[in-house]
Structures are given as C-alpha cells and as structure tokens.
Coordinates of N, CA and C in Angstrom, one line a residue:
L222 N 9.5 33.1 -10.4 CA 9.6 34.3 -9.6 C 9.2 35.5 -10.4
R223 N 8.2 36.2 -9.9 CA 7.7 37.4 -10.6 C 8.2 38.6 -9.9
L224 N 8.7 39.5 -10.7 CA 9.3 40.8 -10.1 C 8.2 41.8 -10.2
E225 N 7.7 42.3 -9.1 CA 6.7 43.4 -9.1 C 7.4 44.6 -8.6
A226 N 8.0 45.3 -9.5 CA 8.8 46.5 -9.2 C 8.0 47.7 -8.8
G227 N 7.0 47.9 -9.6 CA 6.2 49.1 -9.4 C 5.4 49.1 -8.1
L228 N 4.7 50.2 -7.9 CA 3.8 50.3 -6.7 C 2.8 49.2 -6.7
L229 N 2.0 49.1 -7.7 CA 1.0 48.1 -7.9 C 0.9 47.7 -9.4
S230 N 0.3 46.6 -9.6 CA 0.1 46.2 -11.0 C -0.9 47.1 -11.6
C231 N -1.1 47.0 -12.9 CA -2.1 47.8 -13.6 C -3.5 47.6 -13.0
M232 N -3.9 46.4 -12.7 CA -5.2 46.1 -12.1 C -5.2 46.8 -10.7
G233 N -4.1 46.7 -10.0 CA -4.1 47.3 -8.6 C -4.3 48.8 -8.7
M234 N -3.7 49.5 -9.7 CA -3.8 50.9 -9.9 C -5.2 51.3 -10.2
Q235 N -5.9 50.5 -11.0 CA -7.3 50.8 -11.4 C -8.2 50.7 -10.1
I236 N -7.9 49.6 -9.3 CA -8.7 49.5 -8.1 C -8.4 50.7 -7.1
L237 N -7.2 51.1 -7.1 CA -6.8 52.2 -6.2 C -7.4 53.5 -6.6
I238 N -7.5 53.7 -7.9 CA -8.1 55.0 -8.4 C -9.6 55.0 -8.0
G239 N -10.2 53.9 -8.0 CA -11.6 53.8 -7.6 C -11.8 54.2 -6.1
Q240 N -10.8 54.0 -5.3 CA -10.9 54.2 -3.8 C -10.6 55.7 -3.5
L241 N -10.1 56.5 -4.4 CA -9.8 57.9 -4.1 C -11.0 58.8 -4.3
D242 N -10.9 59.9 -3.7 CA -11.9 61.0 -3.9 C -11.9 61.2 -5.4
P243 N -12.9 61.8 -6.0 CA -12.8 62.1 -7.4 C -11.5 62.9 -7.8
L244 N -10.9 62.4 -8.8 CA -9.6 63.0 -9.3 C -9.9 64.0 -10.3
T245 N -9.1 65.1 -10.3 CA -9.2 66.1 -11.3 C -8.7 65.5 -12.6
E246 N -8.9 66.2 -13.7 CA -8.4 65.7 -15.0 C -6.9 65.6 -15.0
Q247 N -6.3 66.7 -14.4 CA -4.8 66.7 -14.3 C -4.3 65.6 -13.5
Q248 N -4.9 65.3 -12.3 CA -4.5 64.1 -11.5 C -4.6 62.8 -12.3
M249 N -5.8 62.7 -13.0 CA -6.0 61.4 -13.7 C -4.9 61.2 -14.8
M250 N -4.6 62.3 -15.5 CA -3.5 62.3 -16.5 C -2.2 61.9 -15.8
G251 N -1.9 62.5 -14.7 CA -0.7 62.2 -14.0 C -0.6 60.8 -13.5
I252 N -1.7 60.3 -13.0 CA -1.7 58.9 -12.5 C -1.6 57.9 -13.7
C253 N -2.3 58.2 -14.8 CA -2.1 57.4 -16.0 C -0.7 57.4 -16.6
G254 N -0.1 58.5 -16.6 CA 1.3 58.6 -17.1 C 2.2 57.9 -16.2
L255 N 2.0 58.0 -14.9 CA 2.9 57.3 -13.9 C 2.7 55.8 -14.0
Q256 N 1.4 55.4 -14.2 CA 1.1 54.0 -14.4 C 1.8 53.4 -15.6
H257 N 1.7 54.2 -16.7 CA 2.3 53.7 -18.0 C 3.9 53.6 -17.8
S258 N 4.5 54.6 -17.3 CA 6.0 54.6 -17.2 C 6.4 53.5 -16.2
S259 N 5.6 53.3 -15.1 CA 6.0 52.3 -14.2 C 5.8 50.9 -14.8
E260 N 4.8 50.7 -15.6 CA 4.6 49.4 -16.3 C 5.7 49.1 -17.2
Q261 N 6.2 50.1 -18.0 CA 7.3 49.9 -18.9 C 8.6 49.6 -18.2
A262 N 8.9 50.3 -17.1 CA 10.1 50.0 -16.3 C 10.0 48.6 -15.7
E263 N 8.8 48.3 -15.2 CA 8.6 47.0 -14.5 C 8.8 45.9 -15.6
E264 N 8.2 46.0 -16.7 CA 8.3 45.0 -17.8 C 9.8 44.8 -18.2
A265 N 10.5 45.9 -18.3 CA 11.9 45.8 -18.7 C 12.7 45.1 -17.6
L266 N 12.4 45.4 -16.4 CA 13.1 44.7 -15.3 C 12.7 43.2 -15.3
A267 N 11.4 42.9 -15.5 CA 11.0 41.5 -15.5 C 11.6 40.7 -16.6
Q268 N 11.7 41.3 -17.8 CA 12.4 40.6 -18.9 C 13.9 40.4 -18.6
G269 N 14.5 41.3 -18.1 CA 15.9 41.2 -17.7 C 16.1 40.1 -16.7
L270 N 15.2 40.1 -15.7 CA 15.3 39.1 -14.6 C 15.0 37.7 -15.2
Q271 N 14.1 37.6 -16.1 CA 13.8 36.3 -16.7 C 15.0 35.8 -17.5
Q272 N 15.7 36.7 -18.2 CA 16.9 36.3 -19.0 C 18.0 35.8 -18.0
L273 N 18.1 36.6 -16.9 CA 19.1 36.2 -15.9 C 18.8 34.8 -15.3
H274 N 17.6 34.6 -15.0 CA 17.2 33.3 -14.5 C 17.5 32.1 -15.4
Q275 N 17.2 32.4 -16.7 CA 17.5 31.3 -17.7 C 19.0 31.1 -17.9
S276 N 19.7 32.2 -17.9 CA 21.2 32.1 -18.0 C 21.8 31.4 -16.8
L277 N 21.3 31.7 -15.6 CA 21.7 31.1 -14.4 C 21.4 29.6 -14.4
A278 N 20.2 29.2 -14.9 CA 19.8 27.8 -14.9 C 20.7 27.1 -16.0
D279 N 21.0 27.7 -17.1 CA 21.8 27.1 -18.1 C 23.2 26.9 -17.6
T280 N 23.7 27.9 -16.8 CA 25.1 27.8 -16.3 C 25.2 26.7 -15.3
V281 N 24.2 26.6 -14.4 CA 24.2 25.5 -13.3 C 24.1 24.2 -14.0
A282 N 23.2 24.0 -15.0 CA 23.1 22.8 -15.7 C 24.3 22.3 -16.4
A283 N 25.1 23.3 -16.9 CA 26.3 23.0 -17.6 C 27.4 22.5 -16.7
G284 N 27.2 22.6 -15.4 CA 28.2 22.2 -14.4 C 28.1 20.8 -14.0
T285 N 27.1 20.1 -14.5 CA 26.9 18.7 -14.2 C 26.9 17.8 -15.4
L286 N 27.3 16.5 -15.2 CA 27.3 15.6 -16.3 C 25.9 14.9 -16.3
N287 N 25.6 14.1 -17.3 CA 24.3 13.5 -17.4 C 23.9 12.7 -16.2
D288 N 24.9 12.1 -15.5 CA 24.6 11.3 -14.4 C 24.4 12.1 -13.1
G289 N 24.5 13.4 -13.2 CA 24.3 14.3 -12.0 C 25.6 14.6 -11.2
T290 N 26.7 14.0 -11.6 CA 28.0 14.3 -10.9 C 28.6 15.5 -11.5
P291 N 29.4 16.2 -10.7 CA 30.1 17.4 -11.2 C 31.0 17.1 -12.3
G292 N 31.0 18.0 -13.3 CA 31.8 17.9 -14.5 C 33.2 18.5 -14.2
P293 N 34.1 18.4 -15.2 CA 35.5 18.8 -15.0 C 35.7 20.3 -14.8
N294 N 34.8 21.1 -15.3 CA 34.9 22.6 -15.1 C 33.9 23.1 -14.0
Y295 N 33.6 22.2 -13.1 CA 32.5 22.5 -12.1 C 32.8 23.8 -11.4
M296 N 34.0 24.0 -10.8 CA 34.3 25.2 -10.0 C 34.2 26.4 -10.8
A297 N 34.7 26.4 -12.1 CA 34.7 27.6 -12.9 C 33.2 28.0 -13.2
I298 N 32.5 27.0 -13.5 CA 31.0 27.2 -13.9 C 30.3 27.7 -12.6
M299 N 30.6 27.2 -11.5 CA 29.9 27.7 -10.3 C 30.3 29.1 -9.9
A300 N 31.6 29.5 -10.3 CA 32.0 30.9 -10.1 C 31.2 31.8 -11.0
I301 N 31.0 31.4 -12.2 CA 30.2 32.2 -13.1 C 28.8 32.3 -12.6
A302 N 28.2 31.2 -12.1 CA 26.9 31.2 -11.5 C 26.8 32.2 -10.4
L303 N 27.8 32.2 -9.5 CA 27.8 33.1 -8.4 C 27.8 34.6 -8.8
E304 N 28.6 34.9 -9.9 CA 28.6 36.2 -10.5 C 27.2 36.6 -10.9
K305 N 26.5 35.7 -11.6 CA 25.2 36.0 -12.1 C 24.2 36.2 -10.9
L306 N 24.4 35.4 -9.8 CA 23.6 35.6 -8.6 C 23.8 37.0 -8.0
A307 N 25.0 37.5 -8.1 CA 25.3 38.8 -7.6 C 24.6 39.9 -8.4
S308 N 24.4 39.7 -9.7 CA 23.7 40.7 -10.5 C 22.2 40.6 -10.2
L309 N 21.7 39.5 -9.6 CA 20.3 39.5 -9.2 C 20.0 40.6 -8.2
E310 N 21.0 40.8 -7.3 CA 20.8 41.9 -6.3 C 20.5 43.2 -7.0
S311 N 21.2 43.5 -8.1 CA 21.0 44.7 -8.8 C 19.6 44.9 -9.3
F312 N 19.0 43.8 -9.8 CA 17.6 43.8 -10.2 C 16.7 44.2 -9.1
Y313 N 16.9 43.7 -7.9 CA 16.0 44.0 -6.8 C 16.2 45.4 -6.3
Q314 N 17.4 45.9 -6.4 CA 17.7 47.3 -6.0 C 17.0 48.2 -7.0
Q315 N 17.0 47.9 -8.3 CA 16.4 48.7 -9.3 C 14.8 48.7 -9.1
A316 N 14.3 47.5 -8.7 CA 12.9 47.4 -8.5 C 12.5 48.2 -7.3
D317 N 13.3 48.2 -6.2 CA 13.0 49.0 -5.0 C 13.1 50.5 -5.3
N318 N 14.1 50.9 -6.2 CA 14.1 52.3 -6.6 C 12.9 52.7 -7.4
L319 N 12.4 51.8 -8.2 CA 11.2 52.1 -9.0 C 10.0 52.3 -8.1
R320 N 9.9 51.4 -7.1 CA 8.8 51.4 -6.1 C 8.9 52.8 -5.4
Q321 N 10.0 53.2 -4.9 CA 10.2 54.4 -4.2 C 9.8 55.6 -5.0
Q322 N 10.3 55.6 -6.3 CA 10.0 56.7 -7.2 C 8.5 56.8 -7.5
T323 N 7.9 55.7 -7.6 CA 6.4 55.6 -7.9 C 5.7 56.2 -6.7
L324 N 6.1 55.8 -5.5 CA 5.5 56.4 -4.3 C 5.6 57.9 -4.2
H325 N 6.8 58.4 -4.5 CA 7.1 59.8 -4.4 C 6.3 60.6 -5.5
Q326 N 6.2 60.0 -6.7 CA 5.4 60.7 -7.8 C 3.9 60.6 -7.4
T327 N 3.5 59.5 -6.8 CA 2.1 59.5 -6.5 C 1.7 60.6 -5.5
R328 N 2.6 60.8 -4.5 CA 2.4 61.8 -3.5 C 2.4 63.2 -4.1
R329 N 3.2 63.4 -5.1 CA 3.2 64.7 -5.8 C 1.9 65.0 -6.6
I330 N 1.3 63.9 -7.1 CA 0.1 64.1 -8.0 C -1.1 64.3 -7.1
L331 N -1.2 63.6 -6.0 CA -2.4 63.6 -5.2 C -2.4 64.7 -4.1
T332 N -3.6 65.0 -3.6 CA -3.6 65.9 -2.4 C -3.2 65.1 -1.2
T333 N -3.0 65.8 -0.1 CA -2.5 65.1 1.1 C -3.6 64.1 1.6
R334 N -4.8 64.4 1.5 CA -5.9 63.5 1.9 C -5.9 62.3 1.0
Q335 N -5.9 62.6 -0.3 CA -5.9 61.5 -1.3 C -4.7 60.6 -1.1
A336 N -3.5 61.1 -0.9 CA -2.3 60.3 -0.7 C -2.4 59.5 0.5
A337 N -2.9 60.1 1.6 CA -3.1 59.3 2.9 C -4.0 58.1 2.6
R338 N -5.1 58.3 2.0 CA -6.1 57.3 1.7 C -5.5 56.2 0.7
C339 N -4.7 56.7 -0.2 CA -4.0 55.8 -1.2 C -3.0 54.9 -0.5
F340 N -2.2 55.5 0.4 CA -1.2 54.7 1.1 C -1.9 53.7 2.1
L341 N -3.0 54.1 2.7 CA -3.7 53.2 3.6 C -4.3 52.1 2.8
S342 N -4.8 52.4 1.6 CA -5.4 51.3 0.8 C -4.3 50.3 0.3
I343 N -3.1 50.9 0.0 CA -2.0 50.0 -0.4 C -1.6 49.1 0.7
G344 N -1.6 49.6 1.9 CA -1.2 48.8 3.1 C -2.3 47.7 3.3
E345 N -3.5 48.1 3.2 CA -4.6 47.1 3.3 C -4.5 46.0 2.2
Y346 N -4.2 46.4 1.0 CA -4.0 45.5 -0.1 C -2.9 44.5 0.2
Y347 N -1.8 45.0 0.7 CA -0.7 44.0 1.0 C -0.9 43.2 2.2
R348 N -1.7 43.8 3.2 CA -2.1 43.0 4.3 C -2.9 41.8 3.9
R349 N -3.8 42.0 3.0 CA -4.7 40.9 2.5 C -3.9 39.9 1.7
L350 N -2.9 40.4 0.9 CA -2.1 39.5 0.2 C -1.3 38.6 1.1
R351 N -0.7 39.2 2.2 CA 0.0 38.4 3.2 C -0.9 37.4 3.9
A352 N -2.1 37.8 4.2 CA -3.0 36.8 4.8 C -3.4 35.7 3.9
L353 N -3.6 36.0 2.6 CA -3.9 35.0 1.7 C -2.7 34.0 1.5
S354 N -1.5 34.6 1.4 CA -0.3 33.8 1.3 C -0.1 32.9 2.5
S355 N -0.3 33.4 3.7 CA -0.2 32.6 4.9 C -1.2 31.5 4.9
L356 N -2.5 31.8 4.5 CA -3.5 30.8 4.4 C -3.1 29.7 3.4
W357 N -2.6 30.1 2.3 CA -2.2 29.2 1.2 C -1.0 28.3 1.7
A358 N -0.1 28.9 2.4 CA 1.1 28.1 2.9 C 0.7 27.2 4.0
S359 N -0.3 27.5 4.7 CA -0.7 26.6 5.9 C -1.8 25.6 5.5
R360 N -2.2 25.5 4.2 CA -3.2 24.5 3.8 C -2.6 23.1 4.0
P361 N -3.5 22.2 4.2 CA -3.1 20.8 4.3 C -2.5 20.3 3.0
R362 N -1.3 19.7 3.1 CA -0.6 19.2 1.9 C -1.2 17.9 1.4
E363 N -1.8 17.1 2.2 CA -2.3 15.8 1.8 C -3.4 15.9 0.8
N364 N -4.1 17.0 0.8 CA -5.2 17.2 -0.2 C -4.7 17.2 -1.6
F365 N -3.4 17.4 -1.8 CA -2.8 17.5 -3.2 C -2.1 16.2 -3.6
I366 N -2.2 15.2 -2.8 CA -1.5 13.9 -3.0 C -2.6 12.8 -3.2
G367 N -2.5 12.0 -4.2 CA -3.4 10.9 -4.4 C -4.7 11.4 -5.1
T368 N -5.8 10.8 -4.6 CA -7.1 11.0 -5.3 C -8.0 11.9 -4.4
E369 N -7.5 12.5 -3.3 CA -8.3 13.3 -2.5 C -8.8 14.5 -3.2
S370 N -9.8 15.1 -2.6 CA -10.4 16.4 -3.2 C -9.3 17.5 -3.2
L371 N -9.4 18.3 -4.2 CA -8.5 19.5 -4.3 C -9.1 20.7 -3.6
S372 N -10.4 20.7 -3.3 CA -11.0 21.8 -2.7 C -11.4 21.5 -1.2
P373 N -11.4 22.4 -0.3 CA -11.8 22.1 1.0 C -13.3 21.8 1.1
T374 N -13.7 21.1 2.2 CA -15.1 20.8 2.4 C -15.8 22.0 3.0
G375 N -17.1 22.0 3.1 CA -17.8 23.1 3.6 C -17.4 23.4 5.1
T376 N -17.2 22.3 5.9 CA -16.8 22.5 7.3 C -15.4 23.1 7.4
E377 N -14.5 22.7 6.4 CA -13.2 23.3 6.4 C -13.2 24.7 6.1
L378 N -14.1 25.1 5.1 CA -14.2 26.5 4.7 C -14.8 27.3 5.9
Q379 N -15.7 26.8 6.6 CA -16.3 27.5 7.8 C -15.2 27.7 8.8
G380 N -14.3 26.7 9.0 CA -13.3 26.9 10.0 C -12.3 27.9 9.5
M381 N -12.0 28.0 8.2 CA -11.0 29.0 7.7 C -11.7 30.4 7.8
Q382 N -12.9 30.5 7.5 CA -13.6 31.8 7.6 C -13.7 32.3 9.1
H383 N -13.8 31.3 10.0 CA -13.9 31.7 11.4 C -12.6 32.3 11.9
H384 N -11.5 31.6 11.5 CA -10.2 32.0 11.9 C -9.6 33.2 11.2
H385 N -10.1 33.4 9.9 CA -9.5 34.5 9.1 C -10.6 35.5 8.7
Q386 N -11.3 36.0 9.7 CA -12.3 37.0 9.5 C -11.6 38.3 9.0
P387 N -12.0 38.9 7.9 CA -11.4 40.2 7.5 C -11.7 41.2 8.6
Q388 N -10.6 42.0 8.9 CA -10.8 43.1 9.8 C -11.5 44.2 9.2
Q389 N -12.4 44.9 10.0 CA -13.1 46.1 9.5 C -12.0 47.2 9.3
N390 N -12.1 47.8 8.2 CA -11.1 48.9 7.9 C -11.5 50.1 8.7
Q391 N -10.6 50.5 9.7 CA -10.8 51.6 10.6 C -10.8 52.9 9.9
F392 N -10.3 53.0 8.7 CA -10.2 54.2 7.9 C -11.3 54.3 6.8
S393 N -12.3 53.5 6.9 CA -13.3 53.5 5.8 C -14.1 54.8 5.7
G394 N -14.1 55.6 6.8 CA -14.9 56.8 6.8 C -14.0 58.0 6.3
F395 N -12.8 57.8 5.9 CA -11.9 58.8 5.5 C -12.5 59.7 4.4

C-alpha cells in the first residue's frame, strides 16, 4: 500500500507545471518550495506507514502458532493489533490534511486562471488513473494462469481501445 499524501507526485508536479501558462520566477520558486515540502512530509508519512504495516504484520503473526492455530495470548495480541489499526486512521487523516494544505498553497501561488487550469488538469489526471485502474481490474484473469500469453492480442487491444476512447478535454482551449 502506497501512501500518496501530497497533491501529486514529483513527476505529476513536473507534468502539471508544463500545463500552466508561463510561470513567473516567484511562482516557480513557490511551486518548487511547495513541491519540496510536500515530498518531505509525504516521505515521512510513508515511512511511518511502512513501519506501522510491518509492526501490524509482526503482531498478527505472533498471534498464531506454527500450525496456524491461535496461540495462548491470541486475544491480547489481537487487541494490540486493533490498536495499531486505529492508528492507521491517523496516517490517512494526516495525508488528507497535507493534500488540503497543498491545494490551498497552490491556489495562493497561482493566478485564478492558472489555478483553475491546474485543478482541471488534476481532475483529468485522476480520471485517467481511475480509468486505467478499472481497465486493469477488469482484465481477464486466465491470461495470468498457466502458459497463456501475458499480453493481450491485437484484436483484444482494438476492443479495449474501442470501449475506452479517451474523452476530448473540453477545457483544452483554456
């Protein structure tokens, strides 16, 4: 599980900057500073989350014997695991706060027109990620079992392209 707390990844910010009207030097410095601070906060959250996941896995594993049956301290260990799960919510609240702060700071740095274009681009970015995720989730599972091909055939690709045509961005003339 990857925690993407900030507005966009480093790569996403670079793509986004290319979509905006020419930025002033002050705006570019503001965006770079925001990107840097967001990356640091996101990395700290991701490291904490990774440590929590490992601790949770260790706790759950400690609750079973080698044969998979519950050990003598099973209930106590599961109570500890539940406490650790509760702290998981805190990580996601912090990530959401970081996302909101990044959006507010972005709006302060950019002009109204630039911010509108920025937020529309972000919406389009996430729309495409959802479409890709949906396409990935709906792929035939039998292609990954046995010796069958791992990639779709040409006719399968044509079918996917037909059903998943990218929509023309209605705001491209912004």
